[in-house]
């Protein structure tokens, strides 16, 4: 099976029902996407598949094969942060930051589909992502900042 | 007496001079010591010396050593700021070496909001002592007096001649041997240039680009993955286990040691499969308590009413006080077990090399886990190294080192490094909880608002925040430990989350009995100026006396814990369907001189939001030794949509020492919401969580 991750094609030998998160983290060494719950309930593992946010912990690799997969590691271009990352950095959002990758990927997906979301739209799009440190108001602020840039 | 600063190579020095001897000589070449990797900051350095805490490299890059760990408090940043301020260095030239038992001086652990007041003070003094030593070294080099020499941006400058020399050029990479004095001239907060500012999170870019390696992300050569077989319920005993199918899997090793059974495999999927293939039968213990009867169980099994009379916190006579009162109020409050739910579950990577064990793990007590491992494996502590990379949070829930012991056991047998990452279900089931508790409060009040009697007894959940912080001439305060059926331990602000809830509910109810405003009643019975200041600040910003729409209610609550003073106002709306919506929260917080305003605001905001969960809906549901909601879809934590409008007011007391801020921010939110619901509806809830199903009910618990 071939997985196209961040523009690079990888030949993968694994059962087709193995979770994408597993392969990303343990076979490809892309540990930016995190395990938080294993049931798609916390958003820490969020990656983009053909531009749409998915929970990599419950996505079998067979569902992602042949599609464009983007992880947090794929956001930077030529050592330059993505505008959403820049905004999160500028607001200095996080505490422990374990949720950061999933938050940023969900935010990128939102802004790709709606470049200037209302606060209600932000809350709705982000509600699947948990920040246990409770930095939500700063995340909303960062997304608003990114939407202006 | 002039006490010339000494610089020396710590390892060579100790090798030659032995521990505890302070000998006045300088060893020249730090790097020439054959066969030994230069490693500044060994635990052998006497902790009274600057060199144990701060090392300035020849290139001027400065390492700071602390046993505190970064779990999201952003102390890597605030401690750097404190050192930078006193040592007159840019923050960017400082690297904090944290939570590595081989490199940092002993530390009991990161808890109790102690980092800022204790470690901050320690590093501040070390930095000042280092600054003075550097000035004296420069004076000696230039053969001038120290007057007129100042430290500035990593250099000592002679203000008369303009001559300057970098710190690295002075120390040449060697250690500064100078005893840290308690009476050093620290820079007062009002003159701070680096501390007191909202500097961004150190290494922030690593975290927002997915590059920081948490323990669960780590990988070392030849590393294998481990899984551990868990019982089906608490106190179950293993009867038989057939591991042959798992053992037959290619590359899989099953490790069996009594009831401990672990599976090691080259990849995590195989480890999981191996675990599933183990055919184990267990004898479960029946008749263990459940959510339905836990509170009766805790009271029944408490350590005895006699303890109340022996309590040190007795003043006057509560019975007499009740007789003097015009109104009496007795109520029982119930606090459920809740889980910390750190987003990164427990994880450990263990490696044995030549009889020495190294474990990377996310624990709040690296030296405590080093002890645990040394005891378990019967090793000298020097043979155990625990390293704590910045971790995916803990909130008091990671004092222990379960995964560390498990990974080390497996690694010892397979003779290769082994990593274990707990599943969310394991974290919910086999970690520990904030204790459940029953709190019985009885108080008497006069019509004029004088509290004549205050009796407060906590069953099981703990003594933090137990005493009243209001004035009364008669009180009796007690904590009665009980038998807990679930494993319980520390939590953010400990038992004060329950005790302050009960106290602040009771205060508002007493105010209502005498028809006094709940804020005025508090202010009348208070002799702590800092508490008073946060209450007044919160009330003013909240517009406490402003108009309220129908169905809306205002509540207030507060207190002080671990140096943090907090007051919280909440507005709720309870609609006709009895749905409760928290609309807005105003919280004032004061913890002395503020080291980093943005990170403090973030910490206080986060505490309010985390506190919303325990206030409204977080609750561990269990039955006879089984956790019934051990997943994030079944155990609800606050999300974006739960967050009300929050206003945080920070009061900067530059005249007071900086206290910690990780904990006290959580204590006001639950009682403030409860008192607001009471104001809106007349219903005074007494159980945490209050609204597990989203609507107001008057069910007992």
mmCIF file of C-alpha atoms in Angstrom, chain B residues 139-364:
data_model
loop_
_atom_site.group_PDB
_atom_site.id
_atom_site.type_symbol
_atom_site.label_atom_id
_atom_site.label_comp_id
_atom_site.label_asym_id
_atom_site.label_seq_id
_atom_site.Cartn_x
_atom_site.Cartn_y
_atom_site.Cartn_z
ATOM 1 C CA UNK B 139 37.833 43.098 38.943
ATOM 2 C CA UNK B 140 40.627 40.638 39.634
ATOM 3 C CA UNK B 141 41.366 40.248 35.907
ATOM 4 C CA UNK B 142 41.551 43.973 35.365
ATOM 5 C CA UNK B 143 43.106 44.654 38.767
ATOM 6 C CA UNK B 144 40.479 47.233 39.628
ATOM 7 C CA UNK B 145 37.983 47.515 42.461
ATOM 8 C CA UNK B 146 34.480 46.177 41.970
ATOM 9 C CA UNK B 147 32.895 49.594 42.302
ATOM 10 C CA UNK B 148 32.035 50.844 38.873
ATOM 11 C CA UNK B 149 31.766 47.348 37.413
ATOM 12 C CA UNK B 150 28.310 46.318 36.276
ATOM 13 C CA UNK B 151 26.789 43.222 34.706
ATOM 14 C CA UNK B 152 24.998 43.908 31.445
ATOM 15 C CA UNK B 153 23.769 41.683 28.631
ATOM 16 C CA UNK B 154 26.098 38.784 29.372
ATOM 17 C CA UNK B 155 29.133 40.973 30.004
ATOM 18 C CA UNK B 156 30.882 42.715 32.845
ATOM 19 C CA UNK B 157 31.426 46.335 31.948
ATOM 20 C CA UNK B 158 33.778 48.840 33.539
ATOM 21 C CA UNK B 159 31.668 51.961 33.362
ATOM 22 C CA UNK B 160 34.701 54.207 33.871
ATOM 23 C CA UNK B 161 36.823 52.800 31.031
ATOM 24 C CA UNK B 162 34.218 51.169 28.830
ATOM 25 C CA UNK B 163 36.242 47.962 29.043
ATOM 26 C CA UNK B 164 34.048 44.854 28.827
ATOM 27 C CA UNK B 165 34.394 41.069 28.998
ATOM 28 C CA UNK B 166 31.847 38.338 28.324
ATOM 29 C CA UNK B 167 30.883 35.931 31.114
ATOM 30 C CA UNK B 168 32.234 33.022 29.091
ATOM 31 C CA UNK B 169 35.584 34.724 28.803
ATOM 32 C CA UNK B 170 35.735 35.054 32.560
ATOM 33 C CA UNK B 171 34.717 31.532 33.550
ATOM 34 C CA UNK B 172 36.234 29.790 30.521
ATOM 35 C CA UNK B 173 33.613 27.113 30.912
ATOM 36 C CA UNK B 174 34.595 26.255 34.443
ATOM 37 C CA UNK B 175 32.226 26.134 37.364
ATOM 38 C CA UNK B 176 31.674 29.000 39.716
ATOM 39 C CA UNK B 177 32.414 27.869 43.226
ATOM 40 C CA UNK B 178 30.673 30.282 45.504
ATOM 41 C CA UNK B 179 28.271 29.516 48.291
ATOM 42 C CA UNK B 180 24.813 30.891 47.618
ATOM 43 C CA UNK B 181 23.938 33.419 50.249
ATOM 44 C CA UNK B 182 20.469 34.047 51.610
ATOM 45 C CA UNK B 183 21.187 37.738 51.826
ATOM 46 C CA UNK B 184 21.955 38.624 48.272
ATOM 47 C CA UNK B 185 20.785 41.914 46.758
ATOM 48 C CA UNK B 186 18.003 40.662 44.485
ATOM 49 C CA UNK B 187 16.421 43.088 42.065
ATOM 50 C CA UNK B 188 13.080 44.311 43.390
ATOM 51 C CA UNK B 189 10.055 43.653 41.204
ATOM 52 C CA UNK B 190 9.419 47.277 40.358
ATOM 53 C CA UNK B 191 12.864 47.422 38.708
ATOM 54 C CA UNK B 192 12.462 44.205 36.716
ATOM 55 C CA UNK B 193 13.302 44.472 33.026
ATOM 56 C CA UNK B 194 12.951 40.834 31.885
ATOM 57 C CA UNK B 195 10.922 39.238 34.659
ATOM 58 C CA UNK B 196 7.474 40.778 34.875
ATOM 59 C CA UNK B 197 7.121 40.805 31.076
ATOM 60 C CA UNK B 198 5.014 38.588 28.821
ATOM 61 C CA UNK B 199 7.877 36.772 27.156
ATOM 62 C CA UNK B 200 6.697 34.042 24.775
ATOM 63 C CA UNK B 201 6.917 30.363 25.650
ATOM 64 C CA UNK B 202 10.492 29.103 25.414
ATOM 65 C CA UNK B 203 10.767 26.646 22.490
ATOM 66 C CA UNK B 204 7.280 27.694 21.401
ATOM 67 C CA UNK B 205 8.091 27.018 17.779
ATOM 68 C CA UNK B 206 8.948 23.380 18.479
ATOM 69 C CA UNK B 207 5.544 22.835 20.024
ATOM 70 C CA UNK B 208 3.471 24.405 17.271
ATOM 71 C CA UNK B 209 5.349 22.535 14.562
ATOM 72 C CA UNK B 210 5.018 19.074 16.115
ATOM 73 C CA UNK B 211 8.761 18.807 16.658
ATOM 74 C CA UNK B 212 8.931 18.602 20.425
ATOM 75 C CA UNK B 213 9.381 15.004 21.488
ATOM 76 C CA UNK B 214 7.162 14.028 24.379
ATOM 77 C CA UNK B 215 8.085 10.701 25.979
ATOM 78 C CA UNK B 216 5.349 9.021 23.963
ATOM 79 C CA UNK B 217 7.059 10.307 20.787
ATOM 80 C CA UNK B 218 10.557 9.154 21.651
ATOM 81 C CA UNK B 219 12.466 6.496 19.782
ATOM 82 C CA UNK B 220 15.909 5.053 20.421
ATOM 83 C CA UNK B 221 17.776 2.428 18.350
ATOM 84 C CA UNK B 222 16.557 -1.169 18.859
ATOM 85 C CA UNK B 223 13.565 0.082 20.817
ATOM 86 C CA UNK B 224 10.665 -2.322 21.327
ATOM 87 C CA UNK B 225 7.073 -1.627 22.346
ATOM 88 C CA UNK B 226 5.498 -2.946 25.520
ATOM 89 C CA UNK B 227 1.964 -3.650 26.712
ATOM 90 C CA UNK B 228 0.867 -4.844 30.122
ATOM 91 C CA UNK B 229 -1.990 -7.200 30.920
ATOM 92 C CA UNK B 230 -4.566 -5.543 33.172
ATOM 93 C CA UNK B 231 -7.076 -7.177 35.484
ATOM 94 C CA UNK B 232 -10.770 -6.819 34.614
ATOM 95 C CA UNK B 233 -11.462 -4.954 37.861
ATOM 96 C CA UNK B 234 -9.769 -3.680 41.013
ATOM 97 C CA UNK B 235 -8.538 -6.356 43.405
ATOM 98 C CA UNK B 236 -9.010 -9.179 40.904
ATOM 99 C CA UNK B 237 -6.483 -11.987 41.269
ATOM 100 C CA UNK B 238 -4.992 -13.934 38.411
ATOM 101 C CA UNK B 239 -6.001 -17.581 38.349
ATOM 102 C CA UNK B 240 -4.428 -18.825 35.131
ATOM 103 C CA UNK B 241 -2.868 -17.311 32.049
ATOM 104 C CA UNK B 242 -2.094 -19.131 28.811
ATOM 105 C CA UNK B 243 0.471 -17.027 26.999
ATOM 106 C CA UNK B 244 1.499 -19.604 24.422
ATOM 107 C CA UNK B 245 -0.293 -18.014 21.444
ATOM 108 C CA UNK B 246 1.233 -14.622 22.165
ATOM 109 C CA UNK B 247 4.648 -16.139 22.702
ATOM 110 C CA UNK B 248 4.382 -17.894 19.350
ATOM 111 C CA UNK B 249 4.067 -14.614 17.454
ATOM 112 C CA UNK B 250 7.253 -13.729 15.590
ATOM 113 C CA UNK B 251 9.407 -11.254 17.440
ATOM 114 C CA UNK B 252 7.136 -11.235 20.479
ATOM 115 C CA UNK B 253 8.354 -11.883 24.022
ATOM 116 C CA UNK B 254 5.967 -12.447 26.897
ATOM 117 C CA UNK B 255 7.333 -11.427 30.271
ATOM 118 C CA UNK B 256 5.763 -13.082 33.274
ATOM 119 C CA UNK B 257 6.582 -12.319 36.877
ATOM 120 C CA UNK B 258 3.843 -13.364 39.271
ATOM 121 C CA UNK B 259 0.703 -11.465 38.341
ATOM 122 C CA UNK B 260 2.663 -9.093 36.141
ATOM 123 C CA UNK B 261 2.391 -10.106 32.508
ATOM 124 C CA UNK B 262 3.764 -7.933 29.755
ATOM 125 C CA UNK B 263 4.174 -8.304 26.024
ATOM 126 C CA UNK B 264 7.120 -6.887 24.098
ATOM 127 C CA UNK B 265 7.080 -6.628 20.321
ATOM 128 C CA UNK B 266 8.929 -4.844 17.528
ATOM 129 C CA UNK B 267 5.889 -2.720 16.749
ATOM 130 C CA UNK B 268 2.978 -1.446 18.737
ATOM 131 C CA UNK B 269 0.350 -3.276 16.685
ATOM 132 C CA UNK B 270 1.996 -6.634 17.354
ATOM 133 C CA UNK B 271 2.308 -5.818 21.043
ATOM 134 C CA UNK B 272 -1.414 -5.118 21.172
ATOM 135 C CA UNK B 273 -2.246 -8.309 19.292
ATOM 136 C CA UNK B 274 -0.012 -10.324 21.570
ATOM 137 C CA UNK B 275 -1.827 -8.938 24.576
ATOM 138 C CA UNK B 276 -5.194 -9.917 23.089
ATOM 139 C CA UNK B 277 -3.955 -13.460 22.513
ATOM 140 C CA UNK B 278 -3.264 -14.015 26.202
ATOM 141 C CA UNK B 279 -5.993 -16.180 27.639
ATOM 142 C CA UNK B 280 -6.226 -15.165 31.285
ATOM 143 C CA UNK B 281 -8.822 -16.015 33.866
ATOM 144 C CA UNK B 282 -9.317 -13.866 36.924
ATOM 145 C CA UNK B 283 -11.126 -14.152 40.186
ATOM 146 C CA UNK B 284 -12.916 -10.875 40.709
ATOM 147 C CA UNK B 285 -13.752 -9.430 44.068
ATOM 148 C CA UNK B 286 -17.473 -8.901 44.385
ATOM 149 C CA UNK B 287 -19.384 -6.455 46.532
ATOM 150 C CA UNK B 288 -17.008 -3.525 46.130
ATOM 151 C CA UNK B 289 -18.585 -0.065 46.495
ATOM 152 C CA UNK B 290 -20.085 1.758 43.540
ATOM 153 C CA UNK B 291 -21.098 5.298 42.597
ATOM 154 C CA UNK B 292 -24.522 4.643 44.128
ATOM 155 C CA UNK B 293 -23.266 3.979 47.653
ATOM 156 C CA UNK B 294 -19.833 5.618 47.757
ATOM 157 C CA UNK B 295 -20.760 8.509 50.040
ATOM 158 C CA UNK B 296 -22.366 6.311 52.692
ATOM 159 C CA UNK B 297 -19.361 4.017 52.424
ATOM 160 C CA UNK B 298 -16.869 6.829 52.987
ATOM 161 C CA UNK B 299 -18.702 8.131 56.054
ATOM 162 C CA UNK B 300 -19.142 4.636 57.486
ATOM 163 C CA UNK B 301 -15.461 3.818 57.059
ATOM 164 C CA UNK B 302 -14.091 7.133 58.305
ATOM 165 C CA UNK B 303 -11.481 7.109 61.021
ATOM 166 C CA UNK B 304 -13.877 8.091 63.785
ATOM 167 C CA UNK B 305 -15.705 11.107 65.121
ATOM 168 C CA UNK B 306 -13.321 11.291 68.073
ATOM 169 C CA UNK B 307 -10.727 12.858 65.848
ATOM 170 C CA UNK B 308 -12.873 15.947 65.545
ATOM 171 C CA UNK B 309 -12.363 16.831 69.169
ATOM 172 C CA UNK B 310 -8.662 16.258 68.951
ATOM 173 C CA UNK B 311 -8.356 18.538 65.969
ATOM 174 C CA UNK B 312 -5.850 21.342 66.255
ATOM 175 C CA UNK B 313 -8.255 23.564 64.433
ATOM 176 C CA UNK B 314 -10.641 23.931 67.308
ATOM 177 C CA UNK B 315 -11.347 27.331 68.764
ATOM 178 C CA UNK B 316 -13.917 28.264 71.417
ATOM 179 C CA UNK B 317 -16.956 26.046 71.613
ATOM 180 C CA UNK B 318 -19.125 25.432 68.565
ATOM 181 C CA UNK B 319 -22.169 24.302 70.599
ATOM 182 C CA UNK B 320 -22.096 27.475 72.664
ATOM 183 C CA UNK B 321 -21.626 29.460 69.471
ATOM 184 C CA UNK B 322 -24.719 27.889 67.939
ATOM 185 C CA UNK B 323 -26.745 28.871 70.999
ATOM 186 C CA UNK B 324 -25.689 32.489 70.541
ATOM 187 C CA UNK B 325 -26.824 32.506 66.900
ATOM 188 C CA UNK B 326 -30.150 33.660 65.453
ATOM 189 C CA UNK B 327 -30.037 31.214 62.536
ATOM 190 C CA UNK B 328 -28.442 27.827 62.123
ATOM 191 C CA UNK B 329 -27.609 25.967 58.938
ATOM 192 C CA UNK B 330 -26.546 22.329 58.564
ATOM 193 C CA UNK B 331 -25.791 20.903 55.157
ATOM 194 C CA UNK B 332 -23.922 17.974 53.693
ATOM 195 C CA UNK B 333 -21.930 18.361 50.491
ATOM 196 C CA UNK B 334 -20.902 15.507 48.221
ATOM 197 C CA UNK B 335 -17.812 15.489 46.029
ATOM 198 C CA UNK B 336 -17.434 12.804 43.360
ATOM 199 C CA UNK B 337 -14.218 11.233 42.164
ATOM 200 C CA UNK B 338 -12.910 12.924 39.048
ATOM 201 C CA UNK B 339 -10.024 12.198 36.686
ATOM 202 C CA UNK B 340 -7.169 14.498 35.678
ATOM 203 C CA UNK B 341 -7.277 13.395 32.025
ATOM 204 C CA UNK B 342 -3.854 14.673 30.983
ATOM 205 C CA UNK B 343 -4.032 14.632 27.191
ATOM 206 C CA UNK B 344 -0.753 12.724 27.047
ATOM 207 C CA UNK B 345 -1.343 9.485 28.931
ATOM 208 C CA UNK B 346 1.387 7.936 31.066
ATOM 209 C CA UNK B 347 4.398 6.921 29.027
ATOM 210 C CA UNK B 348 7.901 5.657 29.699
ATOM 211 C CA UNK B 349 10.945 4.564 27.733
ATOM 212 C CA UNK B 350 13.392 2.411 29.691
ATOM 213 C CA UNK B 351 16.884 1.366 28.761
ATOM 214 C CA UNK B 352 19.471 -0.717 30.652
ATOM 215 C CA UNK B 353 23.133 -0.147 29.812
ATOM 216 C CA UNK B 354 25.847 -1.915 31.823
ATOM 217 C CA UNK B 355 23.632 -2.304 34.859
ATOM 218 C CA UNK B 356 22.457 1.299 34.814
ATOM 219 C CA UNK B 357 18.791 2.008 34.209
ATOM 220 C CA UNK B 358 17.698 5.144 32.371
ATOM 221 C CA UNK B 359 13.996 5.935 32.126
ATOM 222 C CA UNK B 360 12.395 8.820 30.276
ATOM 223 C CA UNK B 361 8.950 9.359 31.713
ATOM 224 C CA UNK B 362 6.426 12.119 32.317
ATOM 225 C CA UNK B 363 6.321 12.331 36.090
ATOM 226 C CA UNK B 364 5.954 15.303 38.409
#
